[in-house]
Coordinates of C-alpha atoms in Angstrom, one line a residue:
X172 CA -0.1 12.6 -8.7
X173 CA -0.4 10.2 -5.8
X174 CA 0.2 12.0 -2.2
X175 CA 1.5 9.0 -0.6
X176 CA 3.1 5.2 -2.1
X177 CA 3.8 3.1 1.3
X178 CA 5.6 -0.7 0.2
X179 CA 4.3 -2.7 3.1
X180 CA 3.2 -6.2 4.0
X181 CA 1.4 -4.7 6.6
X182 CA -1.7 -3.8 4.5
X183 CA -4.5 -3.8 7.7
X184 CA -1.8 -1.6 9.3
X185 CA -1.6 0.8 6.5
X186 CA -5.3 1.3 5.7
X187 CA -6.1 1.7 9.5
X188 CA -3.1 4.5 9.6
X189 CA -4.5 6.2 6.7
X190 CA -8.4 5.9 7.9
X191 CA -7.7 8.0 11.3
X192 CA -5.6 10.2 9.4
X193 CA -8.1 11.5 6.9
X194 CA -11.1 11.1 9.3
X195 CA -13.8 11.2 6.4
X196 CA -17.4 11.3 6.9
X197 CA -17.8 6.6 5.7
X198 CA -15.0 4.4 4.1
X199 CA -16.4 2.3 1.1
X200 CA -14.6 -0.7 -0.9
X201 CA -14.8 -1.7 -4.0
X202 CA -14.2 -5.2 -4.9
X203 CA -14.4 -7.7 -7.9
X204 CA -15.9 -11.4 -7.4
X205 CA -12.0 -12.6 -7.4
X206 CA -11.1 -9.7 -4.4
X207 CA -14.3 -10.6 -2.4
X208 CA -13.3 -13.9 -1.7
X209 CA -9.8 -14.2 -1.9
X210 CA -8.5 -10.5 -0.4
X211 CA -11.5 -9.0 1.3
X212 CA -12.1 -11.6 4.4
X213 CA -8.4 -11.0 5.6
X214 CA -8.6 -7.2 5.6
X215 CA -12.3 -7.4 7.5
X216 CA -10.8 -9.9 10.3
X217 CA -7.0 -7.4 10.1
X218 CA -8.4 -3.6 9.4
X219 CA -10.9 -1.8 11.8
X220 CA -11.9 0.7 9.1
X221 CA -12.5 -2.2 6.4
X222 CA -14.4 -4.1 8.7
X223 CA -16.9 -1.1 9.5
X224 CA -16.9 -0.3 5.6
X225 CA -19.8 0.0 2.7
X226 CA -18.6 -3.0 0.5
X227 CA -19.2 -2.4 -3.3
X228 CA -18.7 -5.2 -5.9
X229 CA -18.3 -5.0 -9.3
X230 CA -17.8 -7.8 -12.0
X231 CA -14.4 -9.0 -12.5
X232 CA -12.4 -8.9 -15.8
X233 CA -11.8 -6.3 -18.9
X234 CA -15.2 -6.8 -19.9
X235 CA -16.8 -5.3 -16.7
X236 CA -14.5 -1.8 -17.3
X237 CA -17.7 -0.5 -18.9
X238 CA -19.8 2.9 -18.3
X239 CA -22.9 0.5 -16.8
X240 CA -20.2 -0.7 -14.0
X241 CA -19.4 2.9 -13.6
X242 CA -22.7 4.1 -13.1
X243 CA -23.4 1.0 -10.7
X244 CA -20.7 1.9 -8.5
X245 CA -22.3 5.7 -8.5
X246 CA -25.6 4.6 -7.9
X247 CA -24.6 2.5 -4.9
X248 CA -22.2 5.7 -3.6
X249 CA -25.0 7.9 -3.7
X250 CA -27.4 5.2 -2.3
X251 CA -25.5 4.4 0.6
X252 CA -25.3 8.5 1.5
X253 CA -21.5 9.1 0.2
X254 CA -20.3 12.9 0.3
X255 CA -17.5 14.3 -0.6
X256 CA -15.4 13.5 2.4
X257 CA -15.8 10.0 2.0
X258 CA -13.3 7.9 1.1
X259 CA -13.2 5.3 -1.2
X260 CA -10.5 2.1 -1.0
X261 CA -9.9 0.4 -4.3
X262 CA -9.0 -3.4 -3.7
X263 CA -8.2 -5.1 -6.7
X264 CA -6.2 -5.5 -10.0
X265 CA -6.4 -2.9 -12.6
X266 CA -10.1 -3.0 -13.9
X267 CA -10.9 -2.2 -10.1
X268 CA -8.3 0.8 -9.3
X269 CA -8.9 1.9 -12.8
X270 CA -13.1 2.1 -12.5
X271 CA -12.8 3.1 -8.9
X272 CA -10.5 5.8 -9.4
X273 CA -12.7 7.1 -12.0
X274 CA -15.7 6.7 -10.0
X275 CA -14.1 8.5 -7.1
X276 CA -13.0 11.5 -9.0
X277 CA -16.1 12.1 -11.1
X278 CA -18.5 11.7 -7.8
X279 CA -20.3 14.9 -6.6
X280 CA -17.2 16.0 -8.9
X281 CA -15.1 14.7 -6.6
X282 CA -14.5 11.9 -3.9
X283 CA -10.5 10.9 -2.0
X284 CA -9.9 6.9 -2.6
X285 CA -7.2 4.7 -1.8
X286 CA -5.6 2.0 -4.5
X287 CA -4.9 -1.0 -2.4
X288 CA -3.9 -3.3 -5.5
X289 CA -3.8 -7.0 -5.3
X290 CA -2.4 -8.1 -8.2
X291 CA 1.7 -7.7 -9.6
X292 CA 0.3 -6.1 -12.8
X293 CA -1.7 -3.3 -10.9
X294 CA 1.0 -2.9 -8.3
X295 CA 3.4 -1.5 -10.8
X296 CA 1.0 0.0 -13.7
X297 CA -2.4 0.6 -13.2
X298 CA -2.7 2.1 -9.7
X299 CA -0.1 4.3 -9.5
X300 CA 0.7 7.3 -11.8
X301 CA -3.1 9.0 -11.5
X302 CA -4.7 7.8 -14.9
X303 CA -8.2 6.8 -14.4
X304 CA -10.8 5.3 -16.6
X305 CA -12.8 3.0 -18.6
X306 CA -13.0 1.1 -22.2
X307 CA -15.7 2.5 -24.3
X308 CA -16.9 1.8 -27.9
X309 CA -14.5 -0.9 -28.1
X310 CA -11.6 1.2 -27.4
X311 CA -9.0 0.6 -24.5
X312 CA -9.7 3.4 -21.6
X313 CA -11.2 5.5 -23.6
X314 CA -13.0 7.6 -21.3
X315 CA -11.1 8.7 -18.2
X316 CA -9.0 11.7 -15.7
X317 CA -6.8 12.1 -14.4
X318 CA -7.0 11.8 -11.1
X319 CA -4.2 10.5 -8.1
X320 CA -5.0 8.1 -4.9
X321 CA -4.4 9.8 -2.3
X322 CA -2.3 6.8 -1.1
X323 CA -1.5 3.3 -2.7
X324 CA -0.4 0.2 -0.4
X325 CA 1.6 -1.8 -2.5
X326 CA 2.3 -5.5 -0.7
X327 CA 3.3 -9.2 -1.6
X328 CA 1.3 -10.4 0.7
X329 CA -1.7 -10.8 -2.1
X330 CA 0.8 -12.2 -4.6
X331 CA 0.8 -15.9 -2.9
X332 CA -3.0 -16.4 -4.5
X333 CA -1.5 -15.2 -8.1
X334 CA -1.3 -17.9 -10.4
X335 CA 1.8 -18.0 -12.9
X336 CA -0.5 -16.1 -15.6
X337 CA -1.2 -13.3 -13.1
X338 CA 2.4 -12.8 -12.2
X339 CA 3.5 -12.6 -16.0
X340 CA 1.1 -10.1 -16.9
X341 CA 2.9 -7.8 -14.0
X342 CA 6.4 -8.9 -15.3
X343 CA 5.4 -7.5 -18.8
X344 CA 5.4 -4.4 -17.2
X345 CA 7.9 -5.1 -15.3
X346 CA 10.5 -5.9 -18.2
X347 CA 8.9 -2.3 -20.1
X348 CA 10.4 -0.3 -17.3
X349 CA 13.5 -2.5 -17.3
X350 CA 13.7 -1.4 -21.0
X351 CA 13.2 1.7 -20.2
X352 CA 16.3 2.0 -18.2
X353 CA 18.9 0.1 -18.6
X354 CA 20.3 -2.9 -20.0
X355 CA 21.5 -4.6 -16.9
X356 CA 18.2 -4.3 -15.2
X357 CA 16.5 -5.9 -18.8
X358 CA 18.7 -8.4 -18.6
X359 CA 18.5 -9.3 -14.9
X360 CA 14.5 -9.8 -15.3
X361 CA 15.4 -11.8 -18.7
X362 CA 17.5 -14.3 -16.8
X363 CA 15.0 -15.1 -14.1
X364 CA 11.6 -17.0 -14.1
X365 CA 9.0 -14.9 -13.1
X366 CA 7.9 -18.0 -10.3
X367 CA 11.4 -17.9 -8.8
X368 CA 11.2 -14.4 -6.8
X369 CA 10.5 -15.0 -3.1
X370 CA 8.2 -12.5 -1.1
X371 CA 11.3 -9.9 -0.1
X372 CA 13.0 -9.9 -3.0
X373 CA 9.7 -9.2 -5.2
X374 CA 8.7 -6.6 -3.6
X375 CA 12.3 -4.7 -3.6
X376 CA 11.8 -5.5 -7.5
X377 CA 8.6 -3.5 -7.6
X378 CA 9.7 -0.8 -5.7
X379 CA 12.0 -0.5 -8.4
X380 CA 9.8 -0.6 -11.2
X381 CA 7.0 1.5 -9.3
X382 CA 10.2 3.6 -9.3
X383 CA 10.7 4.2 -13.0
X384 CA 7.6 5.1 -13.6
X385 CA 7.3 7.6 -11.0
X386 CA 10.0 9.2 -12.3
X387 CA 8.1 9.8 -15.8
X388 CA 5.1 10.7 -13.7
X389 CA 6.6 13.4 -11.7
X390 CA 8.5 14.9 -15.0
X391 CA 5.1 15.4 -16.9
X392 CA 2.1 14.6 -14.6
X393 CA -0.3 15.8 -17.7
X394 CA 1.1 13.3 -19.8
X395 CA 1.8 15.6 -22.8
X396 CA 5.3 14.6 -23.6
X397 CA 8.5 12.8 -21.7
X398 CA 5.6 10.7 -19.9
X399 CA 4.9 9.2 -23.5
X400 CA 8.0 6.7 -23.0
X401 CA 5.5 4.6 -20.9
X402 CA 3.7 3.9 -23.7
X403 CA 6.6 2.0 -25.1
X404 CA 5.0 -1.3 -26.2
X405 CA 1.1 -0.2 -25.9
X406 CA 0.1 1.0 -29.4
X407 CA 0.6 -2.3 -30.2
X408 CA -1.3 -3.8 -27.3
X409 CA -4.0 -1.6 -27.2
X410 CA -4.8 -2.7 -30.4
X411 CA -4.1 -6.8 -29.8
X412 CA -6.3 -5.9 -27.0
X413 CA -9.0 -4.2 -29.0
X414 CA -8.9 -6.8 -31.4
X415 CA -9.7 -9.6 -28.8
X416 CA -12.3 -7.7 -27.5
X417 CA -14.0 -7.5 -31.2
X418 CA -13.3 -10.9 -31.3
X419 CA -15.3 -11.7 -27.7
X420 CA -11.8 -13.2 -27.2
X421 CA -10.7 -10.9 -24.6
X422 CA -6.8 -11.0 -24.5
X423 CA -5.4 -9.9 -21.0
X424 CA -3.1 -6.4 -20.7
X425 CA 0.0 -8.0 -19.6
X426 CA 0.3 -10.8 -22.5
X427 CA -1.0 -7.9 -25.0
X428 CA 2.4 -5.7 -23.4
X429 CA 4.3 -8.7 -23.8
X430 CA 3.6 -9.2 -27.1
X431 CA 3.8 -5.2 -28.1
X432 CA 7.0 -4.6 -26.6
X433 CA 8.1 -7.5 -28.8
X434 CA 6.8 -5.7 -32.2
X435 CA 7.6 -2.2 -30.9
X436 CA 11.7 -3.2 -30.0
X437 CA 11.1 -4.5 -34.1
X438 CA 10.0 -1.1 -35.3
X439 CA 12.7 0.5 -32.8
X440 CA 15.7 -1.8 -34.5
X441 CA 13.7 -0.5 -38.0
X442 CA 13.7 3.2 -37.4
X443 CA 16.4 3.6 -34.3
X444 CA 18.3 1.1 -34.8
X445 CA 17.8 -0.8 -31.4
X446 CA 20.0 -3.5 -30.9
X447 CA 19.1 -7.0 -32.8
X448 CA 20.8 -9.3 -30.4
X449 CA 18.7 -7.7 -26.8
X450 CA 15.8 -8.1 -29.4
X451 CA 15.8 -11.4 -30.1
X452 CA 16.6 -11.9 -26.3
X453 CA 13.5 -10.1 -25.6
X454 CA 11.6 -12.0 -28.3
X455 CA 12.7 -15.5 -26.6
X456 CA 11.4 -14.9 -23.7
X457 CA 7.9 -13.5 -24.8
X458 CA 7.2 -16.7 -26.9
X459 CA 8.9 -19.2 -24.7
X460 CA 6.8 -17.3 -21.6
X461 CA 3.8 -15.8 -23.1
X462 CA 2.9 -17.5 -26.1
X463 CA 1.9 -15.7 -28.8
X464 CA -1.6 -13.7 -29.6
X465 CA -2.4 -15.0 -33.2
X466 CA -3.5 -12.7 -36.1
X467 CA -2.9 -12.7 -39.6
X468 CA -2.5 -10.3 -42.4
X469 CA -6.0 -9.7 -42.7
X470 CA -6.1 -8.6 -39.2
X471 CA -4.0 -6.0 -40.3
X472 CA -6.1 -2.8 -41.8
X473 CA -8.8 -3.6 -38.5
X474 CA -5.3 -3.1 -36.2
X475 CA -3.7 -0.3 -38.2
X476 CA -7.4 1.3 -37.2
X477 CA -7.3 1.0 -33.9
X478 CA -3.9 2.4 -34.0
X479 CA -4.4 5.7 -35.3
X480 CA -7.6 6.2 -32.8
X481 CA -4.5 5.4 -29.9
X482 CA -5.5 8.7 -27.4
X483 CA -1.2 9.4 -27.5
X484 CA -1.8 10.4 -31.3
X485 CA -2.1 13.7 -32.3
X486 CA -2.7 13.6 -36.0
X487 CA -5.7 12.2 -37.5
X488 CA -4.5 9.7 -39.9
X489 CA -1.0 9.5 -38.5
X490 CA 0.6 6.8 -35.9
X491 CA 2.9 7.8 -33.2
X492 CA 5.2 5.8 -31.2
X493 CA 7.5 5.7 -28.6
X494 CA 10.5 3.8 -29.6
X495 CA 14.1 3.0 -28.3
X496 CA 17.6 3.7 -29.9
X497 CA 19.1 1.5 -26.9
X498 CA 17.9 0.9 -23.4
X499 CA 17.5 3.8 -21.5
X500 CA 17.3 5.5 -24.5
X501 CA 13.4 6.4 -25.8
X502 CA 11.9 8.8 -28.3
X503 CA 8.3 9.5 -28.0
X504 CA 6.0 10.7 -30.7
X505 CA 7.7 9.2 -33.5
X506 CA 5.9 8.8 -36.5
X507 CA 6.0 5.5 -38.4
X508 CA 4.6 5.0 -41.9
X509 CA 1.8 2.4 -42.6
X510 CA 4.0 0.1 -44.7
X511 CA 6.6 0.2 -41.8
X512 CA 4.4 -0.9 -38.9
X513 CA 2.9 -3.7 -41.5
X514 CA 6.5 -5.1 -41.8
X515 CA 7.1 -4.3 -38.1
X516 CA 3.6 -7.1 -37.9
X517 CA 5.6 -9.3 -40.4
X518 CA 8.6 -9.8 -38.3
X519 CA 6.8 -9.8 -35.2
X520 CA 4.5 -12.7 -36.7
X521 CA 8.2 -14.8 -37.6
X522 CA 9.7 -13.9 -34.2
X523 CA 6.7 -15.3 -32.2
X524 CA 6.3 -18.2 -34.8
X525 CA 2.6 -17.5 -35.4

C-alpha cells in the first residue's frame, strides 16, 4: 500500500526530501482547527515546501468525517487549480488522513498525498495501511478506497502537545497489535503507564506496532481475509462508536477499541477459549485507564444492528468476528450467535463495572 514509512523526528526534513523528489505541479495541506495552531506554524517556519503551500482546513473531530467536509476539501482543490500531479500532505489525526486520503484518491480520479500524522492513534492505525474514508448514515467509514500515501512521516515530535486522553486512544491500538502477537509484548504495554514513555523509546514502540500491522497489510493488501485480524476488537467499537454518535455523544475510536478489545477477548475465552487470567489483566487496565462507555440492555438490539451492517460481514443477518485462541493466535470471520455476543455484553458490562 504505502510506497514509503520514514520514523523521523525530523518532519520539515522529511517533507522537504519528499517535495523535490516528486516535483508535482502545487503542494496543498490539510489541517483541522487543533493542527492549524498547534502543528502547522512549526512546519511553515521548518519546511520550504509547507511554507509555499495551499492550506486547507477542515473541522476537527469524528463529527466533521462527513461527505459535506469531503466535498469542501474538493471544492477548494479544484478552486485553487489542483491537477493530478499535485500533491496533497495530510497533517493531522485520523479524521484528517482518513478524509484527505479519500479526497486525494477520488480527485480528478486521482491525486498523490502524504500522511504526516500528529497524533499516537493515527501514527499507528489510521494513516498507514491504505484505507481511506468517511462515516455516512451514521455508520463508521462507511464510504471509502482504498488508496496508500505515497509516504507517511511518523515522529514524536507532535506527541509533547498530546494530552493523556490522546495518548491512550493510540495505546488502544497499541495493546490490539500487542495482542495480536505475542504475550510478552501484551504484557510489557500492560505493565507500563501510557505517560511514562519518553520521546526515543515511544517512537521504537511505534515502529513496532506500525510493524504488525504492516505485516497484515502486505499479506492481503485487499483486505479480504488474513488482514481481518486487525479488526480484532472493532465490531464492538464500531458499534460503541455508532451508538454515541446516535446519541450526539460522540465517543472517541481509541476508548471505543479499548473497550471492544475488552468484550471481544470475552467472546474469544467463550468460543476459543482465550486465556481468563491475560483477560482479566486486559480488563484491569481498560477500566482502571479508560473508564468505561456505559450502555445497558436496552442498548442491546440498536448495537446487535449496527453489528451485522459491520462492512467485514459477509452474510446478511450474520455477525463475524475475529477472535483469539491465545496471543498471536487469531481467527477471522468467525461467526457468533446473537445470544453469545449478548452474554459476551453481559460480562463485559461486570468486568468494566458499568
Amino acid at each position: 500500500m504505502e510506497k514509503k514509512l520514514i520514523f523521523t523526528n525530523d518532519v520539515a526534513g522529511a517533507v522537504d526530501e519528499a517535495v523535490a523528489r516528486m516535483r508535482p505541479s502545487g503542494v496543498f495541506v490539510l489541517v483541522d482547527a487543533n493542527t492549524k495552531s498547534s502543528v502547522l506554524p512549526g512546519l511553515l517556519a521548518g519546511s520550504e515546501a509547507v511554507a509555499g503551500a495551499k492550506v486547507i482546513e477542515m473541522g476537527a473531530g469524528e463529527e466533521a468525517k462527513t461527505l459535506a467536509t469531503l466535498a469542501g476539501v474538493w471544492k477548494e482543490l479544484g478552486d485553487a487549480g489542483a491537477n493530478r500531479s499535485s500533491l496533497l500532505i495530510n497533517l493531522g489525526g485520523g479524521v484528517v488522513t482518513d478524509t484527505g486520503g479519500f479526497a486525494a484518491a477520488t480527485f480528478k480520479r486521482g491525486m498523490r498525498f502524504v500522511n504526516v500524522p500528529t497524533t499516537l492513534l493515527s501514527a499507528v492505525d489510521a494513516s498507514v495501511g491504505g484505507k481511506t474514508g468517511i462515516n455516512f448514515n451514521g455508520l463508521k467509514n462507511e464510504v471509502g478506497v482504498f488508496a496508500g500515501a505515497d509516504l507517511v512521516v511518523v515522529s514524536t515530535v507532535f506527541f509533547r502537545t498530546l494530552g493523556r486522553g490522546e495518548l491512550l486512544n493510540g495505546y488502544a491500538e497499541m495493546l490490539k497489535h500487542a495482542l495480536l502477537t505475542s504475550g510478552a509484548m501484551t504484557e510489557r504495554l500492560l505493565c507500563r503507564d501510557v505517560g511514562s514513555f519518553g520521546p526515543d523509546e515511544l517512537l521504537a514502540l511505534v515502529r513496532e506496532s506500525v510493524g504488525v500491522k504492516e505485516r497484515y497489510v502486505a499479506a492481503d493488501p485487499g483486505d479480504c481475509g488474513l488482514r481481518h485480524a486487525l479488526n480484532l476488537g472493532h465490531t464492538f467499537a464500531h458499534a460503541f462508536e455508532e451508538l454515541g454518535m446516535w446519541r450526539r455523544s460522540p465517543v472517541s475510536h481509541g476508548r471505543a477499541v479499548a473497550q471492544g478489545l475488552v468484550a471481544a477477548l470475552v467472546l474469544s475465552h467463550m468460543e476459543a477459549g482465550f486465556p481468563s487470567g491475560l483477560l482479566h489483566k486486559v480488563a484491569t487496565y481498560v477500566r482502571d485507564n479508560y473508564g468505561a462507555f456505559g450502555f445497558d440492555c436496552e442498548d442491546y438490539p440498536r448495537l446487535l444492528g449496527y453489528m451485522e451492517r459491520d462492512k467485514k460481514n459477509t452474510a446478511r443477518g450474520a455477525v463475524s468476528f475475529t477472535l483469539l485462541r491465545a496471543p498471536g493466535e487469531p481467527e477471522v470471520g468467525v461467526r457468533v450467535e446473537e445470544c453469545e455476543i449478548t452474554a459476551a455484553l453481559d460480562i463485559h458490562r461486570d468486568l468494566l463495572g458499568i
